[in-house]
Amino acid sequence: MESLMIVLIGILVAVATYLVLSRSVLRVIVGTAILSHAVHLLLLTVGGLKKGSVPILGQAAAPFTDALPQALILTAIVISFAVTAFLLVLAYRMYLTNGSDDFHKLGGSSDE
Amino acid sequence: MSNILVLPLIVPIITAALLVFLNDYIKLQRIVSLLTMIFVAGISVVLLQLIQTEGILRLDFSGWLPPFGILFVGDSFSVLLVLTSSIVTILCLIYAFSTIGKEQEKMYFYPFVLFLIAGVNGSFLTGDIFNLFVCFEVMLLASYALIALGGEKFQLRESLKYVLINVVASWMFLVALAYLYGTVKTLNMAHIAQRVAEVGQEPMLTLVSLIFLIVFALKAGLLLFFWLPGSYSVPPTAVQALFAALLTKVGIYALFRTFTLMFPLQPEITHTIIGVMAGITIIAGCMGALSGRDVRTIASYNVIIGVGFILMALAIGNEQAFAGAVYYLIHDIIAKALLFLLIGTMVMLTGEIVVKNMNGLIRNYPLFGWIYFITMCGLIGIPPLSGFVGKVLIGQGAVEQGAYVLLALGFGSSIIVLYSLLRIFLASFFGETSISEEDKQPMPKGAYVSFVLLALCMIGLGVGAEGIAIYVNDAAHTLANPSVYIEAILNTNK
């Protein structure tokens, strides 16, 4: 299971890298969203996949699964949603004021 | 246990959330945000005193004892930084009152500043590395909004770059966290330090520490500062000053915590790399400051030189250098805020950004000119002012450790700082003024208040160095002996 997850993470990172390096702003944003999904899976996998029982006292005495990675991912997902939403709004405003969603056309010198 | 430790985080957040609903009452927003920051500054003074009497403070949320729960830790280092950033924020707010303009104020300027401060204070106070990530994000989201405030064409362009770079940096932070959690199975910084010491910082952990180095270096502007000059020159002046004063310092703080507390065991790898990075940062910053024609670019590269200089102390890594670094951090927060406020005001008064196109400012605004002069002297480290003590202590630490190359680079950079700022002073302040008495723009009302108070802070920090010496030495002692910190956190009988 771990190996499968790691391969999946690798594919996601590869796809995301391709998208982040493209010229269109929208593709870059989708790329960052995929990037964050990849890292959430990484957190889950490295933190330990579910092997034992649920971590509730009184349930089966067997070894418990660490619940912390889930909590971490939950927080990270919320943050990445917020950032993606902000980025989309920013990109939209930039499209309205600059009339283009192509990074190459933004250019601009520092002495404006 | 001390519940007031959470106030520097929670008071700004609550008031910011309330201010969102009071958007139409600008006067009220001003007063409330100012009072909030004064309250936070007062709380941090109280905390500093408490730390002197009771040792390092700890607040375990919901009573979950370390290493299981989330916790806040207040040692002298973090609380000193909280205090300084609150004071600087108060003064930047006073400046903003008269300059930022109604439109920006209506676009939730004050709530965003308070959210930014909450994130900054949270990052300084947290004792849990995942919480550090969360507080970083709180701070960054507020800064994304502040940098785009106004919605000009160039602002949107620079802010998009800034956001994307930070999103990728946050991604790497999570990657490092994942591997760290996978290896040591804990997130409490003191507990991580203990576990790392037990296994002797194996290569895997050193690699993780290097990923942290890249992440925090991006935030601090250490070597990876390519985004900094662009994004620091687009927002309104008061925001620029806040960014220059606070954002890079949070990265520096995180670097200090990471490499003095959690991963101090392989200095020949990690600290050497930090030293090389700091050296290159200083050189590159100097080159940028020399080649800049635009006042804002010169000021931005001065931030970068400061970052290199402070992290030099981390690479040197003895108690004296740490004491110097703490002094210099406090000085740098105040001085960079003042420098950016002055530069922004220059641009506003003359409508020019190129050094050569301004002249004779000192004739129209004498006090303004002399405050610039004081700031310049302070940044170089002329004795009665605040930069001096930090520079001397870092220098002594470098000599003790035999790091002569870094010493030469660090002190050599002072000359470049002097040259680049003096160039502005001579070209823009002296000479015949091209603006006649009738045409001159009035200085914004509140501006002088914040200039004079910040300048007084600089002088006070230099003259009164003895006064805060106990706190600084305590901070440096904890940095140099991480066992003090670990003992205070993991000793749960307290």
Coordinates of C-alpha atoms in Angstrom, one line a residue:
Chain A
M1 CA 0.0 0.0 0.0
E2 CA 2.8 2.4 0.9
S3 CA 4.6 1.8 -2.4
L4 CA 1.4 2.5 -4.3
M5 CA 0.9 5.7 -2.4
I6 CA 4.4 6.9 -3.0
V7 CA 4.1 6.2 -6.8
L8 CA 0.8 8.2 -6.8
I9 CA 2.5 11.1 -4.9
G10 CA 5.3 11.0 -7.5
I11 CA 2.9 11.2 -10.4
L12 CA 1.0 14.0 -8.7
V13 CA 4.2 16.0 -8.1
A14 CA 5.3 15.4 -11.7
V15 CA 1.9 16.6 -13.0
A16 CA 1.9 19.6 -10.7
T17 CA 5.4 20.6 -11.6
Y18 CA 4.5 20.5 -15.3
L19 CA 1.5 22.7 -14.6
V20 CA 3.3 25.2 -12.4
L21 CA 5.9 25.8 -15.0
S22 CA 3.4 26.6 -17.7
R23 CA 2.6 30.1 -19.0
S24 CA -1.0 30.4 -18.2
V25 CA -1.9 31.7 -14.7
L26 CA -4.9 29.4 -14.3
R27 CA -2.8 26.3 -15.1
V28 CA -0.3 27.4 -12.5
I29 CA -3.0 27.7 -9.9
V30 CA -4.3 24.3 -10.7
G31 CA -0.7 23.1 -10.4
T32 CA -0.4 24.5 -6.9
A33 CA -3.6 22.8 -5.8
I34 CA -2.4 19.4 -7.1
L35 CA 0.9 20.1 -5.4
S36 CA -0.8 20.5 -2.1
H37 CA -2.8 17.3 -2.6
A38 CA 0.4 15.5 -3.2
V39 CA 1.9 16.7 0.1
H40 CA -1.2 15.8 2.0
L41 CA -0.9 12.2 0.8
L42 CA 2.8 12.3 1.7
L43 CA 1.9 13.4 5.2
L44 CA -0.6 10.6 5.5
T45 CA 1.8 8.0 4.1
V46 CA 4.9 8.9 6.0
G47 CA 2.9 9.4 9.2
G48 CA 1.6 5.8 9.0
L49 CA -1.3 4.3 7.1
K50 CA -4.2 2.8 9.0
K51 CA -3.0 -0.6 10.4
G52 CA -4.6 -0.9 13.9
S53 CA -7.9 0.0 15.4
V54 CA -9.4 3.4 15.9
P55 CA -7.7 5.4 18.6
I56 CA -10.5 5.4 21.1
L57 CA -10.0 4.1 24.6
G58 CA -12.2 1.1 25.5
Q59 CA -12.4 -0.2 21.9
A60 CA -10.4 -3.3 21.0
A61 CA -7.1 -3.4 22.9
A62 CA -5.1 -4.0 19.7
P63 CA -2.5 -1.5 18.6
F64 CA -4.0 1.8 17.8
T65 CA -3.5 3.8 14.6
D66 CA -1.9 7.2 15.0
A67 CA -4.6 9.8 14.4
L68 CA -2.3 12.8 14.3
P69 CA -1.5 12.7 10.5
Q70 CA -5.2 13.0 9.8
A71 CA -5.5 16.1 12.1
L72 CA -2.5 17.6 10.3
I73 CA -3.9 17.0 6.9
L74 CA -7.2 18.5 7.9
T75 CA -5.6 21.7 8.9
A76 CA -3.3 21.7 5.8
I77 CA -6.3 21.2 3.5
V78 CA -8.2 24.1 5.0
I79 CA -5.2 26.3 4.6
S80 CA -4.6 25.2 1.0
F81 CA -8.3 25.8 0.1
A82 CA -8.1 29.3 1.5
V83 CA -4.9 30.1 -0.4
T84 CA -6.2 28.6 -3.6
A85 CA -9.4 30.6 -3.3
F86 CA -7.4 33.8 -2.7
L87 CA -5.1 33.0 -5.7
L88 CA -8.1 32.5 -8.0
V89 CA -9.6 35.9 -7.0
L90 CA -6.2 37.5 -7.4
A91 CA -5.8 36.0 -10.8
Y92 CA -9.2 37.1 -11.9
R93 CA -8.5 40.7 -10.8
M94 CA -5.2 40.5 -12.6
Y95 CA -7.0 39.3 -15.7
L96 CA -9.4 42.2 -15.5
T97 CA -6.8 44.9 -15.1
N98 CA -4.0 43.5 -17.3
G99 CA -6.2 41.8 -19.9
S100 CA -4.2 38.7 -20.1
D101 CA -3.5 35.5 -18.2
D102 CA -0.2 34.9 -19.8
F103 CA 2.8 35.3 -17.5
H104 CA 5.0 36.3 -20.4
K105 CA 2.8 39.3 -21.2
L106 CA 2.9 40.6 -17.7
G107 CA 6.6 41.5 -17.9
G108 CA 7.0 45.0 -16.7
S109 CA 10.1 46.8 -15.5
S110 CA 10.7 47.9 -11.9
D111 CA 10.7 51.6 -12.8
E112 CA 7.0 52.0 -13.5
Chain B
M1 CA 1.5 27.8 33.2
S2 CA 0.5 31.3 32.3
N3 CA -2.7 32.0 30.5
I4 CA -1.7 35.5 29.4
L5 CA 0.8 34.0 27.0
V6 CA -1.9 33.4 24.5
L7 CA -3.1 37.1 24.5
P8 CA -0.6 38.4 21.9
L9 CA -2.2 36.0 19.4
I10 CA -5.8 36.0 20.4
V11 CA -6.5 39.7 21.1
P12 CA -5.5 40.9 17.6
I13 CA -7.5 38.1 16.0
I14 CA -10.6 38.8 18.0
T15 CA -10.4 42.6 17.4
A16 CA -9.7 42.0 13.7
A17 CA -12.7 39.9 13.4
L18 CA -14.8 42.5 15.1
L19 CA -13.4 45.3 13.0
V20 CA -14.5 43.6 9.9
F21 CA -18.1 44.4 11.0
L22 CA -17.3 48.0 11.9
N23 CA -16.0 48.7 8.5
D24 CA -17.9 52.0 8.1
Y25 CA -16.6 53.6 11.2
I26 CA -13.0 54.5 10.2
K27 CA -12.2 56.6 13.3
L28 CA -13.4 53.7 15.6
Q29 CA -11.3 51.3 13.6
R30 CA -8.2 53.4 14.1
I31 CA -8.7 53.8 17.8
V32 CA -9.5 50.2 18.4
S33 CA -6.5 48.8 16.4
L34 CA -4.1 51.2 18.1
L35 CA -5.4 50.3 21.5
T36 CA -5.1 46.6 20.7
M37 CA -1.5 47.0 19.8
I38 CA -0.7 49.0 22.8
F39 CA -2.4 46.3 24.9
V40 CA -0.3 43.6 23.3
A41 CA 2.9 45.6 23.9
G42 CA 1.9 46.0 27.5
I43 CA 1.2 42.3 27.8
S44 CA 4.6 41.5 26.4
V45 CA 6.4 43.7 28.9
V46 CA 4.5 41.8 31.7
L47 CA 5.6 38.6 30.1
L48 CA 9.2 39.7 30.0
Q49 CA 9.1 40.4 33.7
L50 CA 7.4 37.0 34.4
I51 CA 10.1 35.2 32.5
Q52 CA 12.7 36.8 34.6
T53 CA 11.1 35.6 37.8
E54 CA 9.6 32.3 36.8
G55 CA 11.8 31.1 34.0
I56 CA 10.5 30.0 30.6
L57 CA 6.7 30.2 30.4
R58 CA 4.6 27.4 29.0
L59 CA 0.9 27.3 28.2
D60 CA -0.5 23.8 27.4
F61 CA -3.8 24.2 25.6
S62 CA -6.6 22.3 27.2
G63 CA -4.2 21.0 29.8
W64 CA -2.6 18.4 27.4
L65 CA 0.8 18.1 28.9
P66 CA 3.8 18.1 26.5
P67 CA 4.8 16.3 24.3
F68 CA 1.2 15.5 23.4
G69 CA -0.7 18.8 23.2
I70 CA -0.3 22.0 21.3
L71 CA 1.6 24.6 23.4
F72 CA 2.8 28.1 23.5
V73 CA 6.3 28.8 24.9
G74 CA 7.5 32.2 26.0
D75 CA 11.3 32.6 26.5
S76 CA 13.1 35.9 26.4
F77 CA 14.0 35.7 22.8
S78 CA 10.4 35.3 21.5
V79 CA 8.8 37.7 23.9
L80 CA 11.5 40.4 23.1
L81 CA 10.6 40.0 19.4
V82 CA 6.8 40.2 20.2
L83 CA 7.4 43.4 22.2
T84 CA 9.5 45.0 19.4
S85 CA 7.1 44.1 16.7
S86 CA 4.1 45.4 18.6
I87 CA 5.9 48.8 19.2
V88 CA 6.8 49.0 15.5
T89 CA 3.3 48.2 14.5
I90 CA 1.9 50.9 16.8
L91 CA 4.1 53.4 15.1
C92 CA 3.4 52.2 11.6
L93 CA -0.3 52.4 12.3
I94 CA 0.1 56.0 13.5
Y95 CA 1.9 56.7 10.2
A96 CA -0.9 54.9 8.2
F97 CA -3.6 57.0 9.8
S98 CA -2.6 60.1 7.9
T99 CA -1.2 58.6 4.7
I100 CA -3.0 55.5 3.7
G101 CA -6.2 57.1 2.5
K102 CA -9.9 56.4 3.0
E103 CA -10.2 54.0 0.2
Q104 CA -7.6 51.6 1.6
E105 CA -8.9 52.0 5.1
K106 CA -12.3 50.9 3.8
M107 CA -10.8 47.8 2.2
Y108 CA -10.2 46.3 5.6
F109 CA -6.7 47.6 6.1
Y110 CA -6.8 47.5 9.9
P111 CA -8.2 44.0 10.2
F112 CA -5.5 42.7 7.9
V113 CA -2.7 44.4 9.8
L114 CA -4.1 42.9 13.0
F115 CA -4.3 39.4 11.4
L116 CA -0.7 39.9 10.2
I117 CA 0.4 40.7 13.7
A118 CA -1.5 37.7 15.1
G119 CA 0.4 35.5 12.7
V120 CA 3.7 37.0 13.5
N121 CA 3.2 36.8 17.3
G122 CA 1.9 33.3 17.0
S123 CA 5.0 32.2 15.0
F124 CA 7.2 33.7 17.7
L125 CA 5.4 32.1 20.6
T126 CA 4.5 28.6 19.4
G127 CA 6.3 25.6 20.7
D128 CA 4.9 23.2 18.2
I129 CA 6.3 23.0 14.7
F130 CA 3.0 22.4 12.9
N131 CA 1.6 25.3 14.7
L132 CA 4.5 27.3 13.4
F133 CA 3.3 26.4 9.9
V134 CA -0.3 27.4 10.7
C135 CA 0.8 30.8 12.1
F136 CA 3.1 31.3 9.1
E137 CA 0.0 30.8 6.9
V138 CA -2.1 33.2 8.9
M139 CA 0.6 35.8 8.5
L140 CA 1.1 35.1 4.8
L141 CA -2.5 35.2 3.9
A142 CA -2.8 38.6 5.6
S143 CA 0.3 39.8 3.8
Y144 CA -1.1 38.5 0.4
A145 CA -4.1 40.7 0.9
L146 CA -2.0 43.7 2.1
I147 CA 0.4 43.6 -0.8
A148 CA -2.5 43.7 -3.3
L149 CA -4.2 46.5 -1.4
G150 CA -5.1 49.2 -3.9
G151 CA -5.3 46.8 -6.9
E152 CA -2.9 48.7 -9.2
K153 CA -1.6 46.9 -12.3
F154 CA 1.9 46.4 -11.0
Q155 CA 0.7 45.5 -7.5
L156 CA -1.3 42.6 -8.8
R157 CA 1.6 41.4 -10.9
E158 CA 4.1 41.4 -8.0
S159 CA 1.6 40.0 -5.5
L160 CA 0.8 37.1 -7.8
K161 CA 4.5 36.2 -7.9
Y162 CA 4.8 36.7 -4.2
V163 CA 1.9 34.4 -3.5
L164 CA 3.1 31.7 -5.8
I165 CA 6.6 31.7 -4.4
N166 CA 5.2 31.5 -0.9
V167 CA 2.7 28.7 -1.8
V168 CA 5.6 26.6 -3.1
A169 CA 7.6 27.4 0.0
S170 CA 4.7 26.3 2.2
W171 CA 4.5 23.1 0.2
M172 CA 8.2 22.4 1.0
F173 CA 7.5 23.2 4.6
L174 CA 4.9 20.5 4.6
V175 CA 7.2 18.0 2.9
A176 CA 9.8 18.6 5.5
L177 CA 7.2 18.3 8.3
A178 CA 6.0 15.0 6.8
Y179 CA 9.5 13.5 6.8
L180 CA 10.2 14.9 10.2
Y181 CA 7.0 13.4 11.7
G182 CA 7.7 10.1 9.9
T183 CA 11.2 10.0 11.5
V184 CA 10.8 11.3 15.0
K185 CA 7.0 10.9 15.5
T186 CA 6.5 14.1 17.3
L187 CA 5.8 17.8 16.6
N188 CA 6.7 19.4 19.8
M189 CA 9.9 21.4 19.2
A190 CA 11.5 20.5 22.5
H191 CA 10.6 16.9 22.1
I192 CA 12.0 16.8 18.6
A193 CA 15.2 18.2 19.9
Q194 CA 15.3 15.5 22.5
R195 CA 14.6 12.7 20.0
V196 CA 17.1 14.1 17.5
A197 CA 19.7 14.1 20.3
E198 CA 18.9 10.5 21.1
V199 CA 19.5 9.2 17.6
G200 CA 22.4 11.6 17.0
Q201 CA 21.0 13.5 14.0
E202 CA 21.4 10.8 11.4
P203 CA 21.8 11.8 7.7
M204 CA 18.0 11.6 7.1
L205 CA 17.4 14.2 9.8
T206 CA 20.2 16.5 8.5
L207 CA 18.5 16.3 5.1
V208 CA 15.2 17.3 6.7
S209 CA 16.9 20.2 8.5
L210 CA 18.3 21.3 5.1
I211 CA 14.8 21.4 3.6
F212 CA 13.7 23.5 6.6
L213 CA 16.7 25.7 5.8
I214 CA 15.5 26.2 2.2
V215 CA 11.9 27.0 3.4
F216 CA 12.9 29.5 6.1
A217 CA 15.6 31.0 3.9
L218 CA 12.9 31.8 1.3
K219 CA 10.8 33.5 4.0
A220 CA 13.8 35.3 5.5
G221 CA 15.3 36.4 2.3
L222 CA 18.6 34.5 3.0
L223 CA 20.2 33.9 -0.4
L224 CA 16.8 33.1 -2.0
F225 CA 15.7 36.7 -2.0
F226 CA 14.9 37.2 -5.7
W227 CA 11.2 37.9 -4.9
L228 CA 11.9 40.5 -2.2
P229 CA 12.8 43.7 -4.0
G230 CA 9.9 43.5 -6.3
S231 CA 7.2 42.6 -3.8
Y232 CA 8.5 45.0 -1.1
S233 CA 8.3 48.0 -3.4
V234 CA 4.7 47.8 -4.5
P235 CA 2.4 48.1 -1.4
P236 CA 1.5 51.4 0.4
T237 CA 4.3 52.8 2.5
A238 CA 3.0 51.8 5.9
V239 CA 2.6 48.2 4.6
Q240 CA 6.1 48.2 3.1
A241 CA 7.5 49.3 6.5
L242 CA 5.6 46.5 8.3
F243 CA 6.8 43.9 5.8
A244 CA 10.4 45.1 5.9
A245 CA 10.3 45.1 9.7
L246 CA 8.5 41.9 10.4
L247 CA 8.2 39.3 7.7
T248 CA 11.8 38.5 7.1
K249 CA 12.4 38.5 10.9
V250 CA 9.9 35.7 11.4
G251 CA 11.9 33.6 9.0
I252 CA 15.1 34.5 10.8
Y253 CA 13.4 33.6 14.1
A254 CA 12.4 30.2 12.7
L255 CA 16.0 29.6 11.4
F256 CA 17.4 30.3 14.9
R257 CA 14.9 28.0 16.6
T258 CA 15.5 25.2 14.0
F259 CA 19.3 25.3 14.1
T260 CA 19.9 26.1 17.8
L261 CA 17.2 23.9 19.3
M262 CA 16.2 21.1 17.0
F263 CA 19.1 20.4 14.7
P264 CA 22.3 21.6 16.3
L265 CA 24.3 18.4 16.1
Q266 CA 25.8 18.6 12.7
P267 CA 27.2 22.1 12.6
E268 CA 30.0 21.2 10.2
I269 CA 27.3 20.6 7.6
T270 CA 24.3 22.8 8.4
H271 CA 26.0 25.8 10.0
T272 CA 28.7 25.9 7.3
I273 CA 26.0 26.0 4.7
I274 CA 24.2 28.8 6.6
G275 CA 27.5 30.7 6.9
V276 CA 28.2 30.4 3.1
M277 CA 24.6 31.5 2.4
A278 CA 24.9 34.4 4.7
G279 CA 28.1 35.5 3.1
I280 CA 26.7 35.3 -0.4
T281 CA 23.6 37.1 0.8
I282 CA 25.7 40.0 2.1
I283 CA 27.7 40.3 -1.1
A284 CA 24.6 40.1 -3.3
G285 CA 22.7 42.5 -1.1
C286 CA 25.6 45.0 -1.4
M287 CA 25.8 44.7 -5.1
G288 CA 22.0 45.3 -5.4
A289 CA 22.3 48.3 -3.0
L290 CA 25.1 49.8 -5.1
S291 CA 23.5 49.3 -8.4
G292 CA 20.0 50.5 -7.5
R293 CA 18.9 53.8 -8.9
D294 CA 15.5 53.6 -7.3
V295 CA 15.3 54.5 -3.6
R296 CA 12.9 51.7 -2.9
T297 CA 15.2 49.1 -4.5
I298 CA 18.2 50.5 -2.4
A299 CA 16.1 50.2 0.8
S300 CA 15.0 46.6 -0.1
Y301 CA 18.6 45.5 -0.7
N302 CA 19.5 47.0 2.7
V303 CA 16.9 44.6 4.2
I304 CA 18.8 41.7 2.5
I305 CA 22.2 42.9 3.9
G306 CA 20.6 43.0 7.4
V307 CA 19.3 39.4 7.0
G308 CA 22.8 38.2 5.9
F309 CA 24.4 39.9 8.9
I310 CA 22.0 38.4 11.5
L311 CA 22.3 34.9 10.1
M312 CA 26.1 35.3 10.1
A313 CA 25.7 35.1 13.9
L314 CA 23.8 31.9 13.6
A315 CA 26.6 30.4 11.6
I316 CA 29.2 31.5 14.1
G317 CA 27.1 30.0 16.8
N318 CA 28.4 31.0 20.2
E319 CA 26.7 32.7 23.1
Q320 CA 28.2 36.1 22.4
A321 CA 27.2 36.1 18.7
F322 CA 23.6 35.0 19.7
A323 CA 23.4 38.0 22.1
G324 CA 24.6 40.2 19.3
A325 CA 22.0 38.7 17.0
V326 CA 19.2 39.3 19.4
Y327 CA 20.3 43.0 19.8
Y328 CA 20.7 43.4 16.1
L329 CA 17.3 41.8 15.4
I330 CA 15.5 44.2 17.7
H331 CA 17.5 47.1 16.1
D332 CA 16.8 45.9 12.6
I333 CA 13.1 45.7 13.1
I334 CA 13.0 49.3 14.3
A335 CA 15.5 50.7 11.9
K336 CA 14.1 49.0 8.8
A337 CA 10.6 50.2 9.6
L338 CA 11.8 53.7 10.0
L339 CA 13.9 53.5 6.8
F340 CA 11.0 52.3 4.7
L341 CA 8.7 54.9 6.2
L342 CA 11.2 57.7 5.3
I343 CA 11.8 56.3 1.8
G344 CA 8.1 56.0 1.2
T345 CA 7.5 59.6 2.4
M346 CA 10.3 60.8 0.1
V347 CA 8.6 59.2 -2.8
M348 CA 5.2 60.6 -1.8
L349 CA 6.5 64.1 -1.3
T350 CA 8.4 64.4 -4.6
G351 CA 6.5 61.9 -6.8
E352 CA 9.9 60.6 -8.0
I353 CA 11.5 57.2 -7.3
V354 CA 14.9 57.7 -8.9
V355 CA 17.6 59.1 -6.5
K356 CA 18.9 61.7 -8.9
N357 CA 15.5 63.3 -9.6
M358 CA 15.0 64.4 -6.0
N359 CA 16.9 67.2 -4.4
G360 CA 17.0 69.7 -1.6
L361 CA 14.5 67.9 0.5
I362 CA 16.3 69.0 3.7
R363 CA 15.6 72.6 2.9
N364 CA 11.9 72.1 2.7
Y365 CA 11.7 69.5 5.5
P366 CA 14.6 70.0 7.9
L367 CA 13.5 67.5 10.6
F368 CA 12.7 64.9 8.0
G369 CA 16.3 65.2 6.7
W370 CA 17.9 64.9 10.1
I371 CA 15.8 61.9 11.0
Y372 CA 17.0 60.2 7.8
F373 CA 20.5 61.1 8.9
I374 CA 20.0 59.4 12.3
T375 CA 18.5 56.3 10.7
M376 CA 21.5 56.1 8.4
C377 CA 23.9 56.4 11.3
G378 CA 21.9 53.8 13.2
L379 CA 22.0 51.3 10.4
I380 CA 25.7 51.6 10.0
G381 CA 26.3 51.3 13.7
I382 CA 27.6 54.6 14.9
P383 CA 28.1 54.2 18.7
P384 CA 25.3 55.9 20.5
L385 CA 22.7 54.4 18.2
S386 CA 21.1 51.0 18.3
G387 CA 23.1 49.1 15.6
F388 CA 26.4 49.4 17.4
V389 CA 26.0 47.0 20.3
G390 CA 24.8 44.1 18.1
K391 CA 27.6 44.6 15.6
V392 CA 30.3 44.7 18.3
L393 CA 28.9 41.5 20.0
I394 CA 28.6 39.6 16.7
G395 CA 32.1 40.8 15.8
Q396 CA 33.5 39.5 19.1
G397 CA 31.7 36.2 18.6
A398 CA 33.3 35.9 15.2
V399 CA 36.8 36.6 16.5
E400 CA 36.3 34.1 19.3
Q401 CA 35.2 31.4 16.7
G402 CA 37.9 32.4 14.2
A403 CA 35.3 33.2 11.5
Y404 CA 37.4 36.0 10.0
V405 CA 35.9 35.8 6.5
L406 CA 32.4 36.4 7.8
L407 CA 33.7 39.1 10.0
A408 CA 35.3 40.9 7.1
L409 CA 32.2 40.5 5.0
G410 CA 29.9 41.7 7.7
F411 CA 31.8 44.7 8.6
G412 CA 32.7 45.5 5.0
S413 CA 28.9 45.5 4.3
S414 CA 28.6 48.4 6.7
I415 CA 30.6 50.6 4.4
I416 CA 28.4 49.7 1.5
V417 CA 25.3 50.4 3.5
L418 CA 26.9 53.8 4.4
Y419 CA 27.7 54.5 0.8
S420 CA 24.2 53.5 -0.6
L421 CA 22.3 55.5 2.0
L422 CA 24.7 58.4 1.9
R423 CA 24.1 58.6 -1.8
I424 CA 20.4 59.1 -1.2
F425 CA 21.2 61.6 1.5
L426 CA 23.6 63.7 -0.6
A427 CA 21.6 63.5 -3.9
S428 CA 18.1 63.8 -2.5
F429 CA 18.4 65.9 0.6
F430 CA 21.2 68.3 -0.2
G431 CA 21.6 70.7 -3.0
E432 CA 19.3 73.4 -4.4
T433 CA 15.7 72.4 -4.1
S434 CA 13.7 72.4 -7.3
I435 CA 10.4 72.7 -5.3
S436 CA 9.5 76.2 -4.3
E437 CA 8.0 77.0 -1.0
E438 CA 4.5 77.4 -2.6
D439 CA 4.6 74.1 -4.5
K440 CA 5.9 72.0 -1.6
Q441 CA 3.6 69.2 -0.4
P442 CA 2.7 69.4 3.2
M443 CA 4.1 66.7 5.4
P444 CA 1.3 64.4 6.5
K445 CA 0.2 65.3 10.0
G446 CA 0.9 62.0 11.9
A447 CA 4.1 61.2 10.0
Y448 CA 6.5 63.2 12.2
V449 CA 5.0 61.5 15.3
S450 CA 6.0 58.1 14.1
F451 CA 9.3 59.2 12.7
V452 CA 10.4 60.9 15.9
L453 CA 9.2 58.1 18.1
L454 CA 10.9 55.4 16.0
A455 CA 14.1 57.5 16.0
L456 CA 13.8 57.8 19.8
C457 CA 13.4 54.0 20.0
M458 CA 16.7 53.7 18.0
I459 CA 18.5 56.1 20.3
G460 CA 17.0 54.6 23.4
L461 CA 18.0 51.1 22.3
G462 CA 21.5 52.2 21.8
V463 CA 21.9 54.3 24.9
G464 CA 19.8 52.0 27.1
A465 CA 21.5 48.8 25.9
E466 CA 22.4 48.1 29.6
G467 CA 18.7 48.2 30.5
I468 CA 17.6 45.4 28.2
A469 CA 20.9 43.5 28.6
I470 CA 19.5 41.1 31.2
Y471 CA 16.7 40.0 28.8
V472 CA 19.0 39.8 25.8
N473 CA 21.6 37.8 27.7
D474 CA 18.9 35.5 29.0
A475 CA 17.7 35.0 25.4
A476 CA 21.2 34.3 24.2
H477 CA 21.8 31.9 27.1
T478 CA 18.7 29.9 26.1
L479 CA 19.8 29.8 22.5
A480 CA 23.3 28.7 23.3
N481 CA 22.1 26.0 25.8
P482 CA 19.0 24.4 24.3
S483 CA 18.8 22.0 27.3
V484 CA 17.4 24.9 29.3
Y485 CA 14.5 25.2 26.8
I486 CA 14.0 21.4 26.6
E487 CA 14.1 21.0 30.4
A488 CA 11.5 23.8 30.8
I489 CA 9.1 22.2 28.3
L490 CA 9.3 18.6 29.0
N491 CA 9.5 18.9 32.8
T492 CA 5.8 18.4 33.3
N493 CA 5.7 18.5 37.1
K494 CA 5.7 22.2 37.1

